[in-house]
Amino acid sequence: MTPKILIIGACGQIGSELTMSLRKTYGNTNVVAADIREGNEELMTSGPFEIVNAMDYDVVRNCVEKHNITDVYLLAAMLSATGEKFPMKAWDLNMSSLFHVLNLAKEGLIKKVFWPSSIAVFGPTTPRENTPQFTIMEPSTVYGITKQTGERWCEYYNNKYGVDVRSIRYPGLISWKTLPGGGTTDYAVDIYHKAIQENKYTCFLSENTALPMMYMDDAVRATMDIMDAPSEAIKIRSSYNLGGISFTPKMISEEVKKHFPEFEMSYSPDFRQEIADSWPKSIDDTSAQKDWNWNHEYDLKKMTNTMLENLKSESV
Ligand code: AKB
């Protein structure tokens, strides 16, 4: 049976690309995009679009009932850097939206839930190299605390109420279509825009700060694959580690220099440095590989070529 999908937070960095991929696979009319604000023309006109405040249970429920939704992808969230500026808002948004969707699934109104977690669930006491699936988790950001708490609740709703919830710990995501907003890994998107516009970039992290990252096409594929997998294959109901590529600001600037030899990178670390220093440098995702055949495709070189090609053709 074709699912009827609702994406909450469809106008954001992941949502805008995931919505179009899901529409391609399941048909435009079967994928409802929803957000608190309007998005780009293509997203709003290629299929159903609704204004939805993810914190308002009645609005979310009405939308689910109106469109006979079976699967919800909940992407609305406040990310790590903005979360540090507005801790209570981050907690309210990230937790209330999750409870609304989990409770709709518990009541039997929807069948399947996707909820993204993040490498932010890890903290300064976590082993930072090749971070295991199961390890010490003491997140030190509000965003990380919401994601860690959310993981516990997802697992609880699955164990106690049989809710079919699936989740991935996204690394930093890199894309050219929609800008990220308020994250610590955003530098790895900004750098490409600034390389094209100004041939220079001042990075808010120091040159040797390694973080796990992933190109958007891989992240979208992972999201669709985990949702497509048979329920019994999904053995972890908190959230799966997802590795991708690990690189530093210096490594990405060297890759950019291959395209723009005059490109200049400087460093001016701010409050986001402390956040980055509390996160893993690289991730072990063998559980995802084993359970639902995950494998990433993009490396730093291929990602840089793709980013610059697309941003260049957009700017002419
Ligand atoms: C952030 O930097 O806050 C996000 C994330 C890693 O979850 N990109």
Coordinates of N, CA and C in Angstrom, one line a residue, residues 206-289:
S206 N 38.1 26.0 14.6 CA 39.6 26.1 14.4 C 40.0 25.0 13.3
E207 N 41.2 25.2 12.7 CA 41.5 24.5 11.5 C 41.5 22.9 11.6
N208 N 41.8 22.4 12.8 CA 41.9 21.0 13.0 C 40.8 20.3 13.7
T209 N 39.6 21.0 13.7 CA 38.4 20.4 14.3 C 37.7 19.4 13.4
A210 N 38.0 18.1 13.7 CA 37.4 17.1 12.9 C 36.0 16.8 13.4
L211 N 35.0 16.7 12.4 CA 33.6 16.3 12.7 C 33.1 15.4 11.7
P212 N 32.1 14.5 12.1 CA 31.5 13.7 11.1 C 30.5 14.5 10.2
M213 N 30.5 14.3 8.9 CA 29.7 15.1 8.0 C 29.1 14.1 7.0
M214 N 28.1 14.6 6.2 CA 27.5 13.8 5.2 C 26.9 14.7 4.1
Y215 N 27.0 14.3 2.9 CA 26.4 15.0 1.8 C 24.9 14.7 1.8
M216 N 24.0 15.6 1.4 CA 22.6 15.5 1.6 C 22.0 14.3 0.8
D217 N 22.5 14.0 -0.4 CA 22.0 12.9 -1.1 C 22.1 11.6 -0.3
D218 N 23.2 11.4 0.4 CA 23.4 10.2 1.2 C 22.4 10.3 2.4
A219 N 22.2 11.4 3.0 CA 21.3 11.6 4.1 C 19.9 11.3 3.7
V220 N 19.5 11.7 2.6 CA 18.1 11.5 2.1 C 17.9 10.0 1.8
R221 N 18.9 9.4 1.2 CA 18.9 8.0 0.9 C 18.8 7.2 2.2
A222 N 19.6 7.5 3.2 CA 19.6 6.8 4.5 C 18.2 6.9 5.1
T223 N 17.6 8.1 5.0 CA 16.3 8.3 5.6 C 15.2 7.5 4.9
M224 N 15.3 7.4 3.6 CA 14.3 6.6 2.9 C 14.5 5.1 3.1
D225 N 15.8 4.8 3.1 CA 16.1 3.3 3.3 C 15.7 2.8 4.7
I226 N 15.9 3.6 5.7 CA 15.5 3.1 7.1 C 14.0 3.0 7.2
M227 N 13.3 4.0 6.5 CA 11.8 3.9 6.6 C 11.2 2.8 5.7
D228 N 12.0 2.4 4.7 CA 11.6 1.4 3.8 C 11.8 0.0 4.3
A229 N 12.8 -0.2 5.2 CA 13.2 -1.5 5.7 C 12.1 -2.2 6.5
P230 N 12.0 -3.5 6.4 CA 11.0 -4.2 7.2 C 11.2 -3.9 8.7
S231 N 10.1 -3.8 9.4 CA 10.1 -3.4 10.8 C 11.1 -4.3 11.6
E232 N 11.1 -5.6 11.3 CA 11.9 -6.5 12.1 C 13.4 -6.3 11.9
A233 N 13.8 -5.6 10.8 CA 15.2 -5.3 10.5 C 15.7 -4.2 11.4
I234 N 14.8 -3.3 11.9 CA 15.2 -2.2 12.7 C 15.3 -2.6 14.2
K235 N 16.5 -3.0 14.5 CA 16.7 -3.6 15.9 C 16.9 -2.5 16.9
I236 N 17.4 -1.3 16.5 CA 17.7 -0.2 17.4 C 16.5 0.8 17.3
R237 N 15.8 1.0 18.4 CA 14.7 1.9 18.3 C 15.0 3.2 19.0
S238 N 16.2 3.4 19.5 CA 16.6 4.7 20.0 C 17.0 5.5 18.7
S239 N 18.2 5.3 18.2 CA 18.6 5.9 17.0 C 19.9 5.3 16.5
Y240 N 20.1 5.2 15.2 CA 21.3 4.6 14.6 C 22.4 5.6 14.3
N241 N 23.6 5.2 14.7 CA 24.8 6.0 14.3 C 24.9 6.0 12.8
L242 N 25.3 7.1 12.2 CA 25.5 7.2 10.7 C 26.8 8.0 10.5
G243 N 27.7 7.3 9.9 CA 29.1 7.9 9.8 C 29.3 9.0 8.8
G244 N 29.4 8.6 7.5 CA 29.6 9.5 6.5 C 31.1 9.8 6.4
I245 N 31.4 11.1 6.2 CA 32.8 11.5 6.0 C 33.3 12.3 7.2
S246 N 34.5 12.1 7.6 CA 35.1 12.9 8.7 C 36.1 13.8 8.1
F247 N 36.0 15.2 8.4 CA 37.1 16.1 7.9 C 37.1 17.3 8.8
T248 N 38.2 18.1 8.6 CA 38.5 19.3 9.4 C 38.2 20.5 8.4
P249 N 38.1 21.7 9.0 CA 38.0 22.9 8.1 C 39.2 23.0 7.2
K250 N 40.4 22.6 7.7 CA 41.6 22.7 6.9 C 41.5 21.8 5.7
M251 N 41.0 20.6 5.9 CA 40.9 19.6 4.8 C 39.9 20.1 3.8
I252 N 38.8 20.7 4.2 CA 37.8 21.1 3.2 C 38.3 22.3 2.4
S253 N 39.1 23.2 3.1 CA 39.6 24.4 2.4 C 40.7 23.9 1.4
E254 N 41.4 22.9 1.7 CA 42.4 22.4 0.7 C 41.7 21.8 -0.6
E255 N 40.5 21.2 -0.3 CA 39.7 20.7 -1.4 C 39.2 21.8 -2.3
V256 N 38.7 22.9 -1.6 CA 38.2 24.0 -2.3 C 39.3 24.7 -3.1
K257 N 40.5 24.7 -2.6 CA 41.6 25.4 -3.3 C 41.9 24.7 -4.6
K258 N 41.6 23.4 -4.7 CA 41.8 22.7 -6.0 C 41.0 23.3 -7.1
H259 N 39.8 23.9 -6.7 CA 39.0 24.6 -7.7 C 39.2 26.1 -7.8
F260 N 39.6 26.7 -6.6 CA 39.9 28.1 -6.6 C 41.2 28.3 -5.9
P261 N 42.3 28.3 -6.7 CA 43.7 28.3 -6.2 C 43.9 29.5 -5.3
E262 N 43.2 30.6 -5.5 CA 43.4 31.9 -4.8 C 42.6 31.9 -3.4
F263 N 41.8 30.9 -3.2 CA 40.9 30.9 -2.1 C 41.7 31.0 -0.8
E264 N 41.2 31.9 0.1 CA 41.9 32.2 1.4 C 41.0 31.8 2.5
M265 N 41.5 31.0 3.4 CA 40.7 30.5 4.6 C 41.4 31.1 5.9
S266 N 40.6 31.8 6.7 CA 41.1 32.2 8.0 C 40.2 31.6 9.1
Y267 N 40.7 31.7 10.4 CA 40.0 31.1 11.4 C 39.7 32.0 12.6
S268 N 38.5 32.1 13.0 CA 38.1 32.9 14.2 C 37.1 32.1 15.0
P269 N 37.6 31.2 15.8 CA 36.6 30.3 16.6 C 35.8 31.1 17.5
D270 N 34.5 30.8 17.6 CA 33.6 31.4 18.5 C 33.0 30.4 19.5
F271 N 31.8 30.7 20.1 CA 31.2 29.8 21.1 C 30.9 28.4 20.5
R272 N 30.9 28.3 19.2 CA 30.6 27.0 18.6 C 31.7 26.0 18.7
Q273 N 33.0 26.6 18.9 CA 34.1 25.7 19.0 C 34.0 24.7 20.2
E274 N 33.4 25.2 21.3 CA 33.3 24.4 22.5 C 32.2 23.2 22.2
I275 N 31.2 23.6 21.4 CA 30.2 22.5 21.0 C 30.9 21.5 20.2
A276 N 31.6 21.9 19.2 CA 32.3 21.0 18.3 C 33.3 20.1 19.0
D277 N 34.0 20.7 20.0 CA 35.0 19.9 20.8 C 34.3 18.9 21.6
S278 N 33.0 19.0 21.9 CA 32.4 18.0 22.7 C 31.8 16.8 21.9
W279 N 31.9 16.9 20.6 CA 31.3 16.0 19.7 C 32.3 15.0 19.1
P280 N 31.9 13.8 18.6 CA 32.8 12.9 18.0 C 33.5 13.5 16.8
K281 N 34.7 12.9 16.5 CA 35.5 13.2 15.3 C 35.0 12.3 14.2
S282 N 34.7 11.1 14.5 CA 34.3 10.1 13.5 C 33.3 9.1 14.2
I283 N 32.5 8.4 13.4 CA 31.4 7.6 13.9 C 31.5 6.2 13.3
D284 N 31.2 5.2 14.2 CA 31.1 3.8 13.8 C 29.7 3.5 13.4
D285 N 29.4 3.2 12.2 CA 28.0 3.0 11.8 C 27.7 1.5 11.4
T286 N 28.5 0.6 11.9 CA 28.4 -0.8 11.5 C 27.0 -1.4 11.8
S287 N 26.3 -0.9 12.9 CA 24.9 -1.4 13.1 C 24.0 -1.1 12.0
A288 N 24.1 0.2 11.5 CA 23.2 0.6 10.4 C 23.6 -0.3 9.1
Q289 N 24.9 -0.5 8.9 CA 25.3 -1.3 7.8 C 24.7 -2.7 7.9

